[in-house]
PDB file of C-alpha atoms and ligand atoms in Angstrom:
ATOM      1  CA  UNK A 922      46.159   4.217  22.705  1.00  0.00           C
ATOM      2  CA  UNK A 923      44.745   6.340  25.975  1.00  0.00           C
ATOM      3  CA  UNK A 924      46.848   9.106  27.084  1.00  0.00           C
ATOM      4  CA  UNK A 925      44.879   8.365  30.431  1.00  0.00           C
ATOM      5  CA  UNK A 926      41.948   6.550  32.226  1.00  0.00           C
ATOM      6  CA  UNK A 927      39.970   9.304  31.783  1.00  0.00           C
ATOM      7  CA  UNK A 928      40.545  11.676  28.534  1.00  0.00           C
ATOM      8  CA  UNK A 929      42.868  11.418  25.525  1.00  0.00           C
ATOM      9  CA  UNK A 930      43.815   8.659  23.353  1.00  0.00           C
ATOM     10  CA  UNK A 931      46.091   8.663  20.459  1.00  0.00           C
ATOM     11  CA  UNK A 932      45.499   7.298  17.438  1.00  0.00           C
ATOM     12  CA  UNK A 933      47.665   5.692  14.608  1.00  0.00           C
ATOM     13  CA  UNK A 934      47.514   4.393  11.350  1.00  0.00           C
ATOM     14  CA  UNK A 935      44.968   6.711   9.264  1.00  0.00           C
ATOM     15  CA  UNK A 936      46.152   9.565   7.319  1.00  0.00           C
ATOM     16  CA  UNK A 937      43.735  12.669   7.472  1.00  0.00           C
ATOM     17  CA  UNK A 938      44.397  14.362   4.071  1.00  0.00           C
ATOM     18  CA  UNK A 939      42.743  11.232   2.250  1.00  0.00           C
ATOM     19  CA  UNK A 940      39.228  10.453   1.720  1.00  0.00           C
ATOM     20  CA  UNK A 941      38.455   8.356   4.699  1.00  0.00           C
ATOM     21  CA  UNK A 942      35.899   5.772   4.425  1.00  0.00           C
ATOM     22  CA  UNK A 943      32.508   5.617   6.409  1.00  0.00           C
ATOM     23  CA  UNK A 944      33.832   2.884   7.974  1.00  0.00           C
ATOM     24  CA  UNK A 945      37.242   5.124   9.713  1.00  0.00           C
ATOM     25  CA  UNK A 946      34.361   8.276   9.853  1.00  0.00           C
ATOM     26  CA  UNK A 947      32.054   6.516  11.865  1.00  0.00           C
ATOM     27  CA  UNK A 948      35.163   5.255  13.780  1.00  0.00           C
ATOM     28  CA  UNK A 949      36.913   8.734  14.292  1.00  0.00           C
ATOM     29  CA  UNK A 950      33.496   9.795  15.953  1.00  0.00           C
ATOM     30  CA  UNK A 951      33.194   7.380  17.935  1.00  0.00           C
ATOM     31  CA  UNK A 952      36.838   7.789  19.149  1.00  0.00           C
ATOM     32  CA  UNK A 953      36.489  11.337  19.545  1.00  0.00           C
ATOM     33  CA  UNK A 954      33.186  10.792  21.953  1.00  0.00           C
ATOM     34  CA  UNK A 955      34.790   7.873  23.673  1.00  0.00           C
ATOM     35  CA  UNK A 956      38.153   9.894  24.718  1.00  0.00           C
ATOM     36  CA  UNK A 957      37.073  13.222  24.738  1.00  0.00           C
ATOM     37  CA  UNK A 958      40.189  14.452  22.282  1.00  0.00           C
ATOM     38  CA  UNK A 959      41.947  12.281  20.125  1.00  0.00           C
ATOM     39  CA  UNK A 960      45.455  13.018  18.570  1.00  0.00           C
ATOM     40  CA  UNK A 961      47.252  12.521  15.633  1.00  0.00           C
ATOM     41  CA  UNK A 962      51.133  12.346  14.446  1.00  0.00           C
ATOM     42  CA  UNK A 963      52.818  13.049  11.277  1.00  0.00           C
ATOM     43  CA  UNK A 964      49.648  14.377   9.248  1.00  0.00           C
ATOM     44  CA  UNK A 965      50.421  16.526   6.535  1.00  0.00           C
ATOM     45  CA  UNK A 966      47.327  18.704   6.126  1.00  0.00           C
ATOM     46  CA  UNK A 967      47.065  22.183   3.702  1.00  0.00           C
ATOM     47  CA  UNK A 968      44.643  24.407   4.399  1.00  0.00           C
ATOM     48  CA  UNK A 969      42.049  22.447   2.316  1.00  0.00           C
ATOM     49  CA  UNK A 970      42.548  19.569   3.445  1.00  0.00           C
ATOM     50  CA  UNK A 971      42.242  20.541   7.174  1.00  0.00           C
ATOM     51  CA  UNK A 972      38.893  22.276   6.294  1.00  0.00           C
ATOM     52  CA  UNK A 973      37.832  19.216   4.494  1.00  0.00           C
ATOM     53  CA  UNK A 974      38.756  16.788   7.431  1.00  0.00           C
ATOM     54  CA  UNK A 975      36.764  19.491   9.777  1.00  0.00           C
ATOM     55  CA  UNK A 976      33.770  19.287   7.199  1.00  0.00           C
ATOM     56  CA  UNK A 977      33.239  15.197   7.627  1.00  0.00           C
ATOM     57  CA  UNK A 978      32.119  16.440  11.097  1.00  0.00           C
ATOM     58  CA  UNK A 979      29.895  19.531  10.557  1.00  0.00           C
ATOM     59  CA  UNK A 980      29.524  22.528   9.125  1.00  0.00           C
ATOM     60  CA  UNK A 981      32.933  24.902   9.826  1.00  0.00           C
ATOM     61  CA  UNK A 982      32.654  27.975  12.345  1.00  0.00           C
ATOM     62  CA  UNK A 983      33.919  31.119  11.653  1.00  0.00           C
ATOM     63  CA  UNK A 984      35.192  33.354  14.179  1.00  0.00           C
ATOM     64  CA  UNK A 985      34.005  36.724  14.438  1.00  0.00           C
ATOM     65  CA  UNK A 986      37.423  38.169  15.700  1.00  0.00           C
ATOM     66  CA  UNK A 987      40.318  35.829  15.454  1.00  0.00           C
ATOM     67  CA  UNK A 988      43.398  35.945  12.986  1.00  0.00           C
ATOM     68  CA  UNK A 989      42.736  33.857   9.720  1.00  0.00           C
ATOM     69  CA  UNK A 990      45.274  32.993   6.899  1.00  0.00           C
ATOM     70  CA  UNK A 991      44.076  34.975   3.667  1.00  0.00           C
ATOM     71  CA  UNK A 992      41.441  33.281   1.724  1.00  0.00           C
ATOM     72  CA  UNK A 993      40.607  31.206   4.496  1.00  0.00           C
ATOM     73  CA  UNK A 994      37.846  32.432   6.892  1.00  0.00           C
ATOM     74  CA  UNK A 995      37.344  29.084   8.357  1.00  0.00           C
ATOM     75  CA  UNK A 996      40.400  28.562  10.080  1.00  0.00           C
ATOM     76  CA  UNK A 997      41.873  30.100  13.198  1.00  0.00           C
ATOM     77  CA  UNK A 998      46.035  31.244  12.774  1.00  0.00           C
ATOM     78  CA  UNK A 999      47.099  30.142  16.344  1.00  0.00           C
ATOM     79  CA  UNK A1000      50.902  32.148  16.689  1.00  0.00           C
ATOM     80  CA  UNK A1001      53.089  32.552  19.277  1.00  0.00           C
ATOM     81  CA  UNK A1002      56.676  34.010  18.879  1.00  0.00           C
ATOM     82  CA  UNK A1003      58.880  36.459  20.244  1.00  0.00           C
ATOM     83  CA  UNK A1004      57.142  39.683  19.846  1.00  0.00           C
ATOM     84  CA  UNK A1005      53.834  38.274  20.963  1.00  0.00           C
ATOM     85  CA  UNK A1006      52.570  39.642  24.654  1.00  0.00           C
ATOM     86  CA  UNK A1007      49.640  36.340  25.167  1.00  0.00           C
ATOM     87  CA  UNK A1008      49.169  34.004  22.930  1.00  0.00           C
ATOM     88  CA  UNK A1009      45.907  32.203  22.784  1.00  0.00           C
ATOM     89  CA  UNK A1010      43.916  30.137  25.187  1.00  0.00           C
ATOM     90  CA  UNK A1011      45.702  30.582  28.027  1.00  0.00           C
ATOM     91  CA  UNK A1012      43.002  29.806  30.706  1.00  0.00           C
ATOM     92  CA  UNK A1013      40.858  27.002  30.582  1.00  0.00           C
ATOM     93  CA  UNK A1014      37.952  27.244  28.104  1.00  0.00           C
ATOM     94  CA  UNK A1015      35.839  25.284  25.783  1.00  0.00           C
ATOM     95  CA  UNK A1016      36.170  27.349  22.484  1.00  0.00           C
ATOM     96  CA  UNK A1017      33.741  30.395  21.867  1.00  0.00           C
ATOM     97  CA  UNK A1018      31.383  29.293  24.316  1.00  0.00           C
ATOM     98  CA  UNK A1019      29.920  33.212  24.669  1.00  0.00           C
ATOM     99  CA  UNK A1020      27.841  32.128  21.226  1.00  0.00           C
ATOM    100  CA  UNK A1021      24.296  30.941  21.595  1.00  0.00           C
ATOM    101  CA  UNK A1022      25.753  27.959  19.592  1.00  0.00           C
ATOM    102  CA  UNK A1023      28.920  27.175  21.097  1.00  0.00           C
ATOM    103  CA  UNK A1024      30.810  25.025  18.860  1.00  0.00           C
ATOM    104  CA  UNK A1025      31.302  21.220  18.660  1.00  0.00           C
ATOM    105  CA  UNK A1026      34.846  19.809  17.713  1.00  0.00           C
ATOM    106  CA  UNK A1027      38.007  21.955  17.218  1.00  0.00           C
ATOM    107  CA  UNK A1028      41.337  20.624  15.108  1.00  0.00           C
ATOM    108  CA  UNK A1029      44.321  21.966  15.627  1.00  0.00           C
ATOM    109  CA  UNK A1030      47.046  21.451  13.270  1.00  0.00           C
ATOM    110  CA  UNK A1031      50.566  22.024  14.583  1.00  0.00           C
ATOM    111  CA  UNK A1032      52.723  23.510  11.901  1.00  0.00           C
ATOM    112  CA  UNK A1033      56.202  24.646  14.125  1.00  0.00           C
ATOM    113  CA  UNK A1034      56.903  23.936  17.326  1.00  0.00           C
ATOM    114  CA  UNK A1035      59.201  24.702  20.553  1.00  0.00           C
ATOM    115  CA  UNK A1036      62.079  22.545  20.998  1.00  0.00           C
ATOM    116  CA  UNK A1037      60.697  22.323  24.793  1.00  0.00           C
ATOM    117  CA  UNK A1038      57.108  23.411  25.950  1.00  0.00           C
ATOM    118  CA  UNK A1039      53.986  24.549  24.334  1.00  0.00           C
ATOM    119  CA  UNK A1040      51.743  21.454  25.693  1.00  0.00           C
ATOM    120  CA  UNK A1041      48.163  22.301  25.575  1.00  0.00           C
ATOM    121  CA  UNK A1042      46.012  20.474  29.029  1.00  0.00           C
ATOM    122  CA  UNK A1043      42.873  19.145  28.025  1.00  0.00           C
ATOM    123  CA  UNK A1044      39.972  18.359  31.093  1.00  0.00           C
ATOM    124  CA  UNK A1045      36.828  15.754  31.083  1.00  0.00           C
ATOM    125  CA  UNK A1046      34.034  17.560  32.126  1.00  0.00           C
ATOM    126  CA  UNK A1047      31.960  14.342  32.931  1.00  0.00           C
ATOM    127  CA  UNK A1048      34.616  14.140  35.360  1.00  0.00           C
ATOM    128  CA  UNK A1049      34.320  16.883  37.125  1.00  0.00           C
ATOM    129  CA  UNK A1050      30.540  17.392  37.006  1.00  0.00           C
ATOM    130  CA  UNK A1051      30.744  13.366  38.597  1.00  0.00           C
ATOM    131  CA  UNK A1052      33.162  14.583  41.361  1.00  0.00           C
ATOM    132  CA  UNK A1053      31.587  17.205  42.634  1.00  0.00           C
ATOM    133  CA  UNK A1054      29.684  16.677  45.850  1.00  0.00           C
ATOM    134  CA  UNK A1055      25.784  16.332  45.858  1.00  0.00           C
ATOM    135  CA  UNK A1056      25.256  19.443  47.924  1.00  0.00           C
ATOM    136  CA  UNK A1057      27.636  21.254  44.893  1.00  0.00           C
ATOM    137  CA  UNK A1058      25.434  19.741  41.966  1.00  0.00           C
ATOM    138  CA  UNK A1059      21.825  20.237  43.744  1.00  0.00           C
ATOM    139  CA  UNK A1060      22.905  23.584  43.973  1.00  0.00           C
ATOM    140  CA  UNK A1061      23.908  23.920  40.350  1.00  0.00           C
ATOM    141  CA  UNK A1062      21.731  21.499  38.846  1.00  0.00           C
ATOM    142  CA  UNK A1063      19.136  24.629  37.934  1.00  0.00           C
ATOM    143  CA  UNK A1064      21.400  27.684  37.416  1.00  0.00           C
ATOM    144  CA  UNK A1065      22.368  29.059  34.139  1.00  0.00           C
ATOM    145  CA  UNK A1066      25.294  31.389  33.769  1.00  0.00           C
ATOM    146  CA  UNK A1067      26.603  34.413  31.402  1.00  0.00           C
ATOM    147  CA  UNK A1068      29.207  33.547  29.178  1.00  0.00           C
ATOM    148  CA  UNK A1069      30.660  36.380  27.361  1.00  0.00           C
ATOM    149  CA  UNK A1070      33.736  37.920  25.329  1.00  0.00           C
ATOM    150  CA  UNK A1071      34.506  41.348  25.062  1.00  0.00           C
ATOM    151  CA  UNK A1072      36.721  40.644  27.493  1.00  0.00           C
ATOM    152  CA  UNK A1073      38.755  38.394  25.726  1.00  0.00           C
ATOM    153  CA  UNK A1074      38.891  38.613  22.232  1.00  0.00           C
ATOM    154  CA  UNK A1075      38.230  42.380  22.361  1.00  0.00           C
ATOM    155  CA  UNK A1076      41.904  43.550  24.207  1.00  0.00           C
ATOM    156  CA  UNK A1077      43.580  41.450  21.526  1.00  0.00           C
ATOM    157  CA  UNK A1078      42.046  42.541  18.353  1.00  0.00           C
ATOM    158  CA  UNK A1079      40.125  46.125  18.831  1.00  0.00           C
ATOM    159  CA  UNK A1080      37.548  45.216  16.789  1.00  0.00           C
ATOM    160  CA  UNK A1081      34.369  47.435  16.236  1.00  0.00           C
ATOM    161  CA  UNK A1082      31.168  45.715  17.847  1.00  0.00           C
ATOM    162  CA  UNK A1083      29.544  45.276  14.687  1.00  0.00           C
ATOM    163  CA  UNK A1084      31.374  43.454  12.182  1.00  0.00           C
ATOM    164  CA  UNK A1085      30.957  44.054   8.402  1.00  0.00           C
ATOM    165  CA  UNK A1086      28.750  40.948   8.179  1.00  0.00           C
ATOM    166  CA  UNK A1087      26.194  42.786  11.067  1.00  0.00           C
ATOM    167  CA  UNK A1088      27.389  39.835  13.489  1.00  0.00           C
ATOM    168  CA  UNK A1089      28.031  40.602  16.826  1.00  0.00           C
ATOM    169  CA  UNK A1090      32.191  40.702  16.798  1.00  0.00           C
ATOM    170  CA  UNK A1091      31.429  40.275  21.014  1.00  0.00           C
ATOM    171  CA  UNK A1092      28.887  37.777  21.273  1.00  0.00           C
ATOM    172  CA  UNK A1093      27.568  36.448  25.199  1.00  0.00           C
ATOM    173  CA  UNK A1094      25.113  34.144  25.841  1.00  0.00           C
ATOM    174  CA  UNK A1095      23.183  32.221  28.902  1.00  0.00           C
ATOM    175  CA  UNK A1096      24.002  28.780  29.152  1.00  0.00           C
ATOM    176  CA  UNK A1097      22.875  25.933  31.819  1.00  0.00           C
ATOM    177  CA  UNK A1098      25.813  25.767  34.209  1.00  0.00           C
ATOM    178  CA  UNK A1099      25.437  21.533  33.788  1.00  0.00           C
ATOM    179  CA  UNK A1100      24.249  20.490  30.339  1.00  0.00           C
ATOM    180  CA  UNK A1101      23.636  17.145  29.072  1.00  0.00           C
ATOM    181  CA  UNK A1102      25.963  15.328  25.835  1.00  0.00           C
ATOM    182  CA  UNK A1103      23.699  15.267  22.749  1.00  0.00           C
ATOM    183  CA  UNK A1104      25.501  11.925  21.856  1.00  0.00           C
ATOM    184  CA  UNK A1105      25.975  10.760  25.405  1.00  0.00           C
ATOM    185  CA  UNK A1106      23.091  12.403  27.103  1.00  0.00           C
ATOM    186  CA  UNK A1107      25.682  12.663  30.458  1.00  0.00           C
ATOM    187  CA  UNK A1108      25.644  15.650  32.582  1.00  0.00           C
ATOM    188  CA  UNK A1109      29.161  17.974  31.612  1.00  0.00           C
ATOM    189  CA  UNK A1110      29.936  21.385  33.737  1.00  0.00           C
ATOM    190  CA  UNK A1111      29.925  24.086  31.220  1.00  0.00           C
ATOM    191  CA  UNK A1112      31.313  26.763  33.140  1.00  0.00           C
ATOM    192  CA  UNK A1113      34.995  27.927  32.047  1.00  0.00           C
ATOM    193  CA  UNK A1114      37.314  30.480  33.616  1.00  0.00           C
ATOM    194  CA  UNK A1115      38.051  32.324  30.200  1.00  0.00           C
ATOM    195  CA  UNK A1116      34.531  33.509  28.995  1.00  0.00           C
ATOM    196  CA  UNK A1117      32.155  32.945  32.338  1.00  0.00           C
ATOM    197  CA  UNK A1118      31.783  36.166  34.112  1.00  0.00           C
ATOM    198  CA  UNK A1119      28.172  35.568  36.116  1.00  0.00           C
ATOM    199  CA  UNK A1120      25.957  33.010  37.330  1.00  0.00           C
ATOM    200  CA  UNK A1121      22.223  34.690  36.423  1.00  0.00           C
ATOM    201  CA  UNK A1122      20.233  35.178  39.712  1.00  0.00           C
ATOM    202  CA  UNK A1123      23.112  35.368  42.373  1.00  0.00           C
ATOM    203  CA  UNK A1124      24.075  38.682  43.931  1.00  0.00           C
ATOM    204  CA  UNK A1125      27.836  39.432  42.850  1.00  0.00           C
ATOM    205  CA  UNK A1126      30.086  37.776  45.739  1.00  0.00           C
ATOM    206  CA  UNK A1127      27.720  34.936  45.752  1.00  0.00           C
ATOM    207  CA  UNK A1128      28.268  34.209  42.230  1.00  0.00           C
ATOM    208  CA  UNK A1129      32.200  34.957  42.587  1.00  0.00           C
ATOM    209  CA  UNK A1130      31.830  32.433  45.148  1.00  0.00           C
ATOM    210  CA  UNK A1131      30.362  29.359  43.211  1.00  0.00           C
ATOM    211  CA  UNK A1132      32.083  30.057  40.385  1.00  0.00           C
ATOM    212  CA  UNK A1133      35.349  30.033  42.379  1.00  0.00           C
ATOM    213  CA  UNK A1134      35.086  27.020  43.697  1.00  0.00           C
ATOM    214  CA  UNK A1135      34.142  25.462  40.083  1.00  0.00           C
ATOM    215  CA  UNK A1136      37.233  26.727  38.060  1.00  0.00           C
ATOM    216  CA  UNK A1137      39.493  25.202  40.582  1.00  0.00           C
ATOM    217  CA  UNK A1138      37.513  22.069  40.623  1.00  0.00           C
ATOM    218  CA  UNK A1139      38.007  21.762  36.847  1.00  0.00           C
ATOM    219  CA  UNK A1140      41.690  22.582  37.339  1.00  0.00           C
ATOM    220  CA  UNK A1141      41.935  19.271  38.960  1.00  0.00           C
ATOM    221  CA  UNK A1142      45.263  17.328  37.754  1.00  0.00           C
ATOM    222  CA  UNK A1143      43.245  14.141  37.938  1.00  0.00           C
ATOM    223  CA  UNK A1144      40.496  15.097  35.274  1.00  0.00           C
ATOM    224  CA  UNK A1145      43.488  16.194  32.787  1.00  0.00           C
ATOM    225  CA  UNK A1146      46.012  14.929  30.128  1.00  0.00           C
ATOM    226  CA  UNK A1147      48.881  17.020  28.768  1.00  0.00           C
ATOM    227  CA  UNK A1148      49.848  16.902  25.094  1.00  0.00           C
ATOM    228  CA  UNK A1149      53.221  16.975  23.607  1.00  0.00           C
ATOM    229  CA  UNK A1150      53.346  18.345  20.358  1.00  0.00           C
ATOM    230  CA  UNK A1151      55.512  17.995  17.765  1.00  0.00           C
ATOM    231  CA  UNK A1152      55.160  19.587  14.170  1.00  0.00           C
ATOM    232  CA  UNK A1153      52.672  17.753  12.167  1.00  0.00           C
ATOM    233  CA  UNK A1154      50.664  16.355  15.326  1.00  0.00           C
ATOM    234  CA  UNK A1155      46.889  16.952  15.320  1.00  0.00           C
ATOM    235  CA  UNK A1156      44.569  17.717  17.945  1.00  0.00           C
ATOM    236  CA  UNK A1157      40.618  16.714  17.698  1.00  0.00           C
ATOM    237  CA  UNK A1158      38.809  17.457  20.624  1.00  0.00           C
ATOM    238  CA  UNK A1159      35.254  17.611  21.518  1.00  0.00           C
ATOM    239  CA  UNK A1160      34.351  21.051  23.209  1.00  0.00           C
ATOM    240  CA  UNK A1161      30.740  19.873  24.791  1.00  0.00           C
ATOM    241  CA  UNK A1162      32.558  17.464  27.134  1.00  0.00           C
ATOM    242  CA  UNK A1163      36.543  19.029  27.383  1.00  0.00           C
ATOM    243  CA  UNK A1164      38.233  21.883  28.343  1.00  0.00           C
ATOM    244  CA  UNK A1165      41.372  22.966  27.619  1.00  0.00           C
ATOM    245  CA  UNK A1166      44.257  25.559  28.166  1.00  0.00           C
ATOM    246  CA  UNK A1167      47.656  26.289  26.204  1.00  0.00           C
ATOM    247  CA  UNK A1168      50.460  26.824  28.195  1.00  0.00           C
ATOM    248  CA  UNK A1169      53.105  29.542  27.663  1.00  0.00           C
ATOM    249  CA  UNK A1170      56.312  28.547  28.789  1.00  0.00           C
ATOM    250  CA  UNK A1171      58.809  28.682  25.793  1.00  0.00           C
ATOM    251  CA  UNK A1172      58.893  32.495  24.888  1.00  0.00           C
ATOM    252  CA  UNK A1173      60.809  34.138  23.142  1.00  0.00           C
ATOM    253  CA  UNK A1174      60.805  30.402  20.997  1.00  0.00           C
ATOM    254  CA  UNK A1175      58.123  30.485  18.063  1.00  0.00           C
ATOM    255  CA  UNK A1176      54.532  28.331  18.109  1.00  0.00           C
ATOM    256  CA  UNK A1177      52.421  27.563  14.756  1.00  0.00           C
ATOM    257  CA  UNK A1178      49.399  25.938  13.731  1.00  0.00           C
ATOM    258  CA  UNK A1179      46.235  26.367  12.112  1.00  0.00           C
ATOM    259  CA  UNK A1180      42.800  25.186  13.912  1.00  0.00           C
ATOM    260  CA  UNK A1181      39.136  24.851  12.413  1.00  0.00           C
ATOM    261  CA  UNK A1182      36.249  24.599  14.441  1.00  0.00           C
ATOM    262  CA  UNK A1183      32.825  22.995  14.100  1.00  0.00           C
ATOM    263  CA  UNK A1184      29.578  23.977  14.764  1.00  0.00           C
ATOM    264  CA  UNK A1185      27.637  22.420  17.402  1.00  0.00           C
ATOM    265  CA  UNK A1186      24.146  22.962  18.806  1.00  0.00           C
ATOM    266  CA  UNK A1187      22.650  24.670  21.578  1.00  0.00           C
ATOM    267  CA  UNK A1188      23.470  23.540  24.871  1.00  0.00           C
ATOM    268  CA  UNK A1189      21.025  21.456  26.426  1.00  0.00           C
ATOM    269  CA  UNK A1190      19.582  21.335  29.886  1.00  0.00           C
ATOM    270  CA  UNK A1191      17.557  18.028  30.975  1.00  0.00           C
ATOM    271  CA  UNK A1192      15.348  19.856  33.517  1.00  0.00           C
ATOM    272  CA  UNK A1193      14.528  23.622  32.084  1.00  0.00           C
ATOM    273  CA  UNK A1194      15.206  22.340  28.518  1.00  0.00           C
ATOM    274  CA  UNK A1195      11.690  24.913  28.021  1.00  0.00           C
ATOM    275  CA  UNK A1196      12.995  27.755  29.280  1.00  0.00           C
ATOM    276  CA  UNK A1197      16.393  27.379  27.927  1.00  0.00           C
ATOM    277  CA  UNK A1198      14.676  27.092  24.486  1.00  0.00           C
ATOM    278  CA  UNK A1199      12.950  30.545  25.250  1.00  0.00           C
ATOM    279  CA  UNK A1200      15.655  32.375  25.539  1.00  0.00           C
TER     280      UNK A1200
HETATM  281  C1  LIG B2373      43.101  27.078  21.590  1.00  0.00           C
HETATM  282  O1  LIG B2373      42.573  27.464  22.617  1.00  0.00           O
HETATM  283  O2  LIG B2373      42.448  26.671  20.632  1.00  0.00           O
HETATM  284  C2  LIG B2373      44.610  27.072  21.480  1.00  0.00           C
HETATM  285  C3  LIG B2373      45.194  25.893  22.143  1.00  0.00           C
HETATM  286  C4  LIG B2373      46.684  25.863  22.012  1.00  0.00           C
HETATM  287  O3  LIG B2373      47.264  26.716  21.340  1.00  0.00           O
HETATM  288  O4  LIG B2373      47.288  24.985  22.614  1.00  0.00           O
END
């Protein structure tokens, strides 16, 4: 059932802990591409399980900074209660995109919940790449831009730079500011507010500028749907063509959930898809 016209459907009738045929695989995929993010109710999911669903999908990301439960590198603790001072997510991002690789899918399984609050907004990026003028996406069409994280993930967790694994713990990358779908080959905007700090080539208020007047394009109410979670509910959303920001609004009152996140490819560029690949 869509949430909306243009992103979000939920889905009934398929329990995610099972072995799912190729048949509801194939299915799920397709639903996730179609919609953008696709939800879930009353899925009972351990750890395993979760990771297994993530697994029919790709290979499982791990995060070079972020909380995980013991035993479980794969998975992301997303927490929120009274003690916290930000929780995660809070401006609109497509997960981890600072890595050369940003990610594909994330799943986020809602354990405990507010009694009121605690949606999380999900945006199409078709959409917004589509409704931006011509002038806008001539002028974009051929820029790349700096994503990075230190900024981010390194006030909440004070990690060293190098992590014990010699990976990066800070990782930033240039990506193509429009990027084409690998499944739908349709132009997305793959700027975000949370990790994009400078479009390459610009002087500094120039860049400000443009990327300005993109994060409040892709704040746009009508490129959006708003989830309502309640415990149990899953979240499967595709991070090459969404967005998406939690919102904060029920402190002191305790949030829970687990989320594992897929690996994805490089992000693709139709017309310097040679000098991206250089980089
Ligand atoms: C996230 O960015 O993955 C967290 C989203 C949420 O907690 O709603």
């Amino acid at each position: 059932m869509p949430l909306t016209p243009v992103i979000g459907a939920e889905i009934h009738g398929v329990d995610l802990s099972g072995s799912l045929t190729d048949k509801v695989q194939k299915e799920l995929r397709e639903a996730l591409i179609t919609y953008q993010v696709i939800f879930f109710r009353d899925q009972n999911l351990t750890l395993d399980q979760h990771k297994a669903f993530g697994r029919l999908f790709g290979e499982l990301h791990i995060h070079p900074t972020e909380p995980s439960p013991e035993g479980h590198p794969e998975v992301i603790t997303i927490h929120a209660d009274e003690n916290s001072n930000a929780v995660a997510g809070m401006k609109w991002h497509s997960d981890v995109s600072c890595d050369t690789v940003p990610p594909m899918g994330s799943i986020l399984h809602m354990h405990e919940v507010p009694a009121a609050g605690g949606d999380t907004l999900f945006a199409s990026m078709y959409r917004a790449y589509e409704t931006l003028s011509a002038p806008i996406q001539t002028l974009i069409g051929n820029l790349f831009a700096w994503h990075e994280s230190i900024h981010v993930h390194g006030k909440r967790s004070g990690n060293d730079r190098i992590l014990r694994d010699g990976r990066d713990a800070y990782p930033e990358s240039l990506h193509p500011i429009v990027c084409i779908h690998p499944e739908t080959n349709r132009k997305v905007l793959f700027v975000n507010e949370n990790f994009t700090t400078r479009i390459e080539g610009l002087g500094r208020s120039e860049s400000e500028g443009v990327l300005k007047i993109l994060f409040d394009h892709i704040a746009t109410p009508e490129f959006q749907c708003r989830f309502r979670w309640q415990p149990k509910s899953v979240a499967f959303w595709d991070n090459r063509s969404t967005q998406h920001r939690s919102v904060w609004d029920y402190y002191p009152a305790c949030r829970h959930g687990y989320r594992v996140t897929i690996t994805g490819e490089k992000p693709g560029h139709s017309a310097t898809q040679t000098s991206f690949e250089r980089l």
